[in-house]
Coordinates of C-alpha atoms in Angstrom, one line a residue:
M1 CA 69.7 40.3 5.4
Q2 CA 66.4 40.4 3.6
T3 CA 66.6 44.1 2.5
Q4 CA 69.1 44.9 -0.2
G5 CA 71.6 47.7 0.1
K6 CA 70.1 49.7 -2.7
D7 CA 66.8 49.8 -0.8
R8 CA 68.4 50.5 2.5
A9 CA 69.9 53.7 1.2
H10 CA 66.3 55.2 1.4
G11 CA 65.9 54.3 5.0
H12 CA 65.6 51.3 7.3
A13 CA 62.9 48.8 6.4
H14 CA 61.4 49.1 9.9
D15 CA 61.8 52.8 10.3
H16 CA 59.6 55.4 8.7
R17 CA 61.4 58.1 6.7
I18 CA 59.6 61.4 6.8
Q19 CA 57.9 62.4 3.5
M20 CA 56.3 65.8 4.4
T21 CA 57.9 69.2 4.5
G22 CA 56.6 72.5 5.8
N23 CA 55.5 73.1 9.4
L24 CA 56.4 70.6 12.1
L25 CA 53.0 70.9 13.9
D26 CA 49.4 70.9 12.7
G27 CA 46.6 73.3 13.7
Q28 CA 46.1 71.4 17.0
G29 CA 49.8 71.5 17.9
R30 CA 50.5 67.9 17.1
L31 CA 53.3 66.4 15.1
R32 CA 52.3 66.2 11.4
E33 CA 54.5 63.2 10.8
A34 CA 56.7 61.0 13.1
G35 CA 59.8 59.4 11.8
F36 CA 63.4 60.1 10.8
A37 CA 65.3 62.0 8.1
C38 CA 68.8 62.8 7.1
A39 CA 68.2 66.5 6.7
P40 CA 65.6 68.7 8.5
P41 CA 62.3 68.5 6.7
F42 CA 60.2 70.8 9.0
L43 CA 60.1 74.3 10.3
Y44 CA 59.7 74.6 14.1
N45 CA 57.3 77.4 15.1
R46 CA 56.9 78.0 18.8
E47 CA 53.6 79.8 18.2
D48 CA 52.1 76.5 16.9
I49 CA 52.7 74.7 20.2
A50 CA 49.5 73.7 22.1
A51 CA 51.3 73.4 25.5
P52 CA 52.0 76.3 27.9
A53 CA 55.3 78.1 27.6
W54 CA 56.7 76.7 30.8
R55 CA 56.7 73.2 29.2
I56 CA 58.7 74.1 26.0
K57 CA 62.3 72.8 25.9
D58 CA 64.7 74.4 23.4
W59 CA 68.5 73.8 23.4
D60 CA 71.7 73.9 21.4
Y61 CA 74.5 71.7 22.7
Y62 CA 77.9 71.7 21.0
L63 CA 80.8 69.4 21.8
V64 CA 84.3 69.7 20.3
N65 CA 87.0 67.1 20.9
D66 CA 90.3 65.8 19.8
D67 CA 92.3 62.9 21.5
D68 CA 93.3 65.0 24.5
F69 CA 90.4 67.2 25.5
A70 CA 86.7 67.7 24.9
L71 CA 84.7 71.0 25.5
A72 CA 80.9 70.9 25.8
L73 CA 78.8 74.0 25.7
T74 CA 75.0 74.1 26.3
F75 CA 72.5 77.0 25.9
S76 CA 69.0 75.9 26.8
D77 CA 65.6 77.4 27.5
L78 CA 63.6 74.9 29.5
G79 CA 60.6 77.0 30.1
Y80 CA 60.6 77.9 33.8
L81 CA 64.4 78.1 33.7
G82 CA 67.3 78.6 31.4
L83 CA 70.6 76.7 31.7
V84 CA 74.0 77.9 30.4
S85 CA 76.5 75.1 31.0
A86 CA 80.1 74.3 30.1
S87 CA 82.2 71.1 30.6
V88 CA 85.9 70.4 30.1
M89 CA 87.0 66.8 29.9
D90 CA 90.8 65.9 30.2
F91 CA 91.2 62.5 28.7
A92 CA 94.8 62.0 29.8
A93 CA 94.1 62.9 33.4
R94 CA 90.6 61.3 33.2
T95 CA 89.0 64.3 35.0
F96 CA 86.2 66.7 34.2
K97 CA 84.8 70.0 35.3
T98 CA 81.1 71.1 34.7
T99 CA 79.7 74.4 35.8
S100 CA 76.1 75.7 35.0
E101 CA 74.5 79.1 35.3
V102 CA 70.7 78.8 36.1
V103 CA 68.5 81.6 34.8
P104 CA 65.0 81.5 36.3
F105 CA 61.7 82.0 34.4
T106 CA 63.0 82.3 30.8
F107 CA 59.8 81.1 29.1
G108 CA 61.3 81.4 25.6
S109 CA 63.1 84.7 26.2
F110 CA 66.4 83.1 25.1
R111 CA 65.0 83.1 21.6
L112 CA 66.8 80.1 20.2
P113 CA 66.6 79.8 16.4
R114 CA 63.8 78.0 14.6
R115 CA 66.3 76.2 12.4
S116 CA 69.7 74.7 13.0
S117 CA 71.0 76.1 9.6
R118 CA 70.3 79.7 10.3
G119 CA 69.6 82.1 13.1
D120 CA 72.2 83.3 15.7
I121 CA 72.4 83.4 19.5
S122 CA 73.6 86.4 21.3
W123 CA 73.0 86.5 25.0
S124 CA 74.8 87.6 28.1
N125 CA 74.4 88.3 31.8
S126 CA 76.8 89.4 34.5
R127 CA 78.5 86.0 34.5
C128 CA 78.2 84.5 31.0
R129 CA 78.4 85.6 27.3
V130 CA 77.2 83.4 24.5
E131 CA 77.8 84.5 20.9
W132 CA 77.0 81.7 18.4
H133 CA 76.8 82.8 14.8
H134 CA 76.5 81.4 11.3
V135 CA 79.4 82.8 9.2
G136 CA 81.1 82.3 5.8
A137 CA 79.5 81.9 2.4
G138 CA 75.9 81.1 2.8
G139 CA 76.3 80.8 6.6
Q140 CA 77.8 77.3 6.1
A141 CA 80.3 77.7 9.0
R142 CA 79.7 78.4 12.7
R143 CA 81.7 80.6 15.0
L144 CA 81.2 80.0 18.7
S145 CA 82.3 82.5 21.3
F146 CA 81.7 81.7 25.0
R147 CA 82.7 83.1 28.3
M148 CA 81.8 82.0 31.9
A149 CA 83.2 83.8 34.9
R150 CA 84.1 81.6 37.9
F151 CA 84.0 78.4 35.9
D152 CA 86.3 76.7 38.3
G153 CA 86.6 78.5 41.6
D154 CA 87.9 82.0 40.7
S155 CA 89.1 80.8 37.3
D156 CA 87.1 81.9 34.2
L157 CA 86.5 79.8 31.0
E158 CA 86.9 81.4 27.6
A159 CA 86.4 79.6 24.3
E160 CA 86.6 80.6 20.6
L161 CA 85.7 77.9 18.1
Y162 CA 85.1 77.6 14.4
L163 CA 83.2 74.7 12.9
D164 CA 82.8 74.1 9.1
R165 CA 82.6 71.2 6.6
E166 CA 79.1 70.2 7.9
P167 CA 78.5 66.6 6.6
A168 CA 75.9 66.1 3.9
D169 CA 73.7 63.9 6.2
S170 CA 72.7 64.3 9.8
M171 CA 70.3 62.5 12.2
V172 CA 66.9 64.1 12.3
I173 CA 64.0 62.6 14.2
A174 CA 60.4 63.7 15.0
T175 CA 59.1 61.8 18.1
P176 CA 55.7 62.0 19.8
W177 CA 54.6 60.8 23.2
T178 CA 51.6 58.4 23.3
E179 CA 50.4 59.6 26.7
D180 CA 50.3 63.3 25.7
P181 CA 49.3 64.5 22.2
A182 CA 50.8 68.0 22.8
A183 CA 54.2 66.5 23.6
F184 CA 56.8 66.1 20.8
Y185 CA 60.6 66.1 20.3
Y186 CA 62.2 67.5 17.1
N187 CA 65.9 66.8 17.1
Q188 CA 68.9 67.1 14.8
K189 CA 72.3 65.8 15.6
I190 CA 75.1 66.9 13.2
I191 CA 78.2 64.8 13.8
G192 CA 81.7 65.2 12.4
M193 CA 82.1 68.9 11.6
R194 CA 85.7 70.1 11.2
A195 CA 86.7 72.1 14.3
R196 CA 89.5 74.5 15.2
G197 CA 90.0 77.1 17.9
G198 CA 90.7 76.7 21.5
F199 CA 89.7 77.4 25.1
R200 CA 91.3 78.7 28.3
A201 CA 90.2 77.5 31.7
G202 CA 92.3 79.2 34.4
G203 CA 96.0 78.2 33.7
L204 CA 95.0 75.6 31.1
F205 CA 95.0 76.6 27.4
H206 CA 94.2 74.0 24.7
E207 CA 94.2 74.5 21.0
F208 CA 92.0 72.4 18.7
E209 CA 93.7 71.7 15.3
A210 CA 91.6 71.3 12.2
S211 CA 93.6 68.1 11.3
D212 CA 92.2 66.0 14.1
A213 CA 89.5 68.0 16.1
L214 CA 85.8 67.5 15.3
G215 CA 82.6 69.1 16.5
L216 CA 79.0 68.0 16.9
L217 CA 75.7 69.8 17.5
D218 CA 72.7 68.4 19.3
W219 CA 69.8 70.7 18.3
G220 CA 66.6 70.0 20.2
R221 CA 63.2 71.6 20.3
G222 CA 60.0 70.3 21.8
V223 CA 57.5 69.7 24.6
W224 CA 58.2 66.8 26.9
T225 CA 56.3 64.9 29.5
Y226 CA 57.4 65.6 33.1
E227 CA 59.5 62.4 33.8
N228 CA 61.8 60.9 31.2
T229 CA 64.9 58.7 30.9
W230 CA 67.1 58.5 27.8
Y231 CA 70.2 56.8 26.6
W232 CA 72.3 58.6 23.9
A233 CA 75.8 57.9 22.5
A234 CA 77.8 59.9 19.9
A235 CA 81.2 59.3 18.5
Q236 CA 83.3 61.0 15.8
G237 CA 86.9 60.5 14.5
Y238 CA 89.1 59.5 11.6
Q239 CA 89.7 55.9 10.9
D240 CA 91.9 54.7 8.0
G241 CA 91.5 58.1 6.3
R242 CA 87.7 58.1 6.6
L243 CA 85.5 60.3 8.8
I244 CA 83.4 58.1 11.0
G245 CA 80.4 59.2 13.1
L246 CA 77.9 57.4 15.3
N247 CA 74.6 58.5 16.8
L248 CA 72.8 55.9 19.0
G249 CA 70.0 56.3 21.4
Y250 CA 66.7 55.1 22.8
G251 CA 64.2 55.5 25.7
F252 CA 62.9 59.0 24.9
G253 CA 59.3 59.3 23.7
D254 CA 57.4 56.9 21.4
T255 CA 60.0 55.8 18.9
S256 CA 57.8 53.2 17.2
A257 CA 57.9 55.1 13.9
A258 CA 61.7 55.4 13.9
S259 CA 64.8 55.2 16.0
E260 CA 67.6 57.8 16.0
N261 CA 70.3 55.2 15.3
M262 CA 72.7 56.0 12.5
A263 CA 76.3 55.5 11.4
F264 CA 78.0 58.0 9.2
V265 CA 80.9 57.4 6.8
D266 CA 82.4 60.5 5.1
G267 CA 79.1 62.3 5.9
V268 CA 76.7 59.7 4.5
C269 CA 74.2 58.1 6.8
H270 CA 73.6 54.4 7.3
K271 CA 70.4 53.7 9.2
L272 CA 70.3 51.2 12.1
H273 CA 67.3 49.9 13.9
L274 CA 67.1 49.1 17.7
I275 CA 70.1 49.4 20.0
D276 CA 71.0 48.2 23.5
F277 CA 73.9 49.8 25.3
G278 CA 74.7 46.8 27.4
I279 CA 75.7 48.8 30.5
P280 CA 77.1 46.3 33.0
C281 CA 75.3 46.0 36.4
R282 CA 76.7 45.5 39.9
A283 CA 75.4 42.8 42.2
D284 CA 72.9 45.3 43.7
G285 CA 71.4 46.0 40.3
T286 CA 72.9 49.5 39.8
Y287 CA 74.9 50.4 36.7
D288 CA 78.6 50.1 36.8
Y289 CA 79.3 52.9 34.4
L290 CA 83.1 52.6 34.3
A291 CA 83.2 48.9 33.4
P292 CA 83.2 48.1 29.6
W293 CA 79.8 48.3 27.9
H294 CA 78.8 45.9 25.1
M295 CA 76.6 47.8 22.5
T296 CA 74.6 45.7 20.1
D297 CA 71.6 46.0 17.8
D298 CA 68.7 43.7 16.9
E299 CA 69.9 42.7 13.4
G300 CA 73.6 41.8 13.9
R301 CA 74.8 45.1 12.3
L302 CA 76.4 46.7 15.3
D303 CA 78.8 45.0 17.8
L304 CA 80.9 47.5 19.8
V305 CA 82.8 47.4 23.1
F306 CA 82.8 50.8 24.8
T307 CA 85.7 51.3 27.2
P308 CA 84.9 54.1 29.6
Q309 CA 87.5 56.7 30.7
I310 CA 85.5 59.5 32.4
D311 CA 82.1 59.4 34.0
R312 CA 80.9 63.0 33.9
T313 CA 78.2 63.1 36.6
D314 CA 76.0 66.1 37.2
N315 CA 73.0 66.1 39.5
I316 CA 70.4 68.9 39.8
D317 CA 67.7 68.9 42.4
V318 CA 65.5 72.0 43.0
A319 CA 63.0 71.3 45.7
N320 CA 62.5 67.8 44.4
V321 CA 60.5 69.3 41.5
I322 CA 63.3 70.0 39.0
V323 CA 65.5 66.9 39.1
S324 CA 68.2 65.7 36.7
K325 CA 70.5 62.8 37.3
Q326 CA 73.2 62.6 34.6
H327 CA 75.9 60.1 33.7
Q328 CA 77.7 61.1 30.5
V329 CA 80.6 58.6 30.1
F330 CA 83.5 59.4 27.7
G331 CA 85.6 56.6 26.3
L332 CA 86.6 54.6 23.2
L333 CA 84.6 52.3 20.9
T334 CA 86.0 49.3 19.2
G335 CA 84.2 46.7 17.0
K336 CA 82.1 46.5 13.8
I337 CA 79.2 48.1 12.0
V338 CA 77.6 46.7 8.9
L339 CA 76.7 49.5 6.5
D340 CA 73.7 49.8 4.3
D341 CA 75.4 48.1 1.3
G342 CA 76.3 45.1 3.5
S343 CA 80.0 45.9 3.8
E344 CA 81.6 45.7 7.3
L345 CA 83.2 48.8 8.9
R346 CA 85.7 48.1 11.6
V347 CA 86.5 50.8 14.1
R348 CA 89.2 50.9 16.8
D349 CA 89.4 53.3 19.7
L350 CA 86.9 55.7 18.1
R351 CA 86.4 58.4 20.7
G352 CA 82.9 59.2 21.9
S353 CA 80.5 59.4 24.8
A354 CA 77.5 57.5 26.0
E355 CA 75.0 58.8 28.5
H356 CA 72.2 57.7 30.8
I357 CA 70.0 60.6 32.0
C358 CA 66.9 60.7 34.1
N359 CA 65.0 64.0 34.2
R360 CA 61.9 65.3 36.1
Y361 CA 61.1 68.8 34.9

């Protein structure tokens, strides 16, 4: 490799690391600087956005998993509708259940926080209750309380979760769209928080133990173009006594300034460049999501086989105007990652998910 490890620690040679701080957008509602960071450099202000309210997309997505179950919770304000969603994945049975509550014409009324590190969510309607709060000294921990009636038939879902030990580094990216100067995506993914708590879904009760359960947050704010496709993978787990995390993705916006690809070892980020998920195709050209994927990068630093177990599919179609086709595949990752110092990290059966999502909204 041409770039030495001591230089790589400050960011990938081909990826621009954000230097500015302050407001995310300038006076014309455009990104002040595109690129990546390992901690949030900007403040997101909805009032600075140049696009109309119905185009603004804000969401918080949490996922907690151990080797037996995963629980995913989403609270999102997508402009002309809000979405409160929950998913339970059973890895042993290789089954999943997803249920969503659609709230029309939210236009920012969900009031999601401007920062991931502070600001709480407290919202309810006749079916759902969402209470997500920063707690503990300095608000360094997160308490998530969630309830959805009729999650599975007549059975309700209730969850109480506690996340702490947020890693030192996270994935932060500020992405524009070349075709629309008012469009942008400001995203942080915090991977590998310690998790404990549990959930009850009908007759199922599962407890997450702090010794082996981990949580992640996908925190996104922005204005998108109408039609988008993205690929995103995240993984977290303990390997040989070390906490390992992965965030991989592409396809969303103009990522020429920087990709979102990172590996994390004990909370420290290692920047990767361009990734391909290597999803196998059938004879008719469609993806075979449940066959093994071969994930690689453009520099020989990542070579992983992803063995799928569950394809969590979810399709939304409202009058062919609001359309979302989702494949979020859960499984195990095995292979190698070359870290910034040139050392090789081997992972085996690292639990994670990889998704391919097409949206029009």
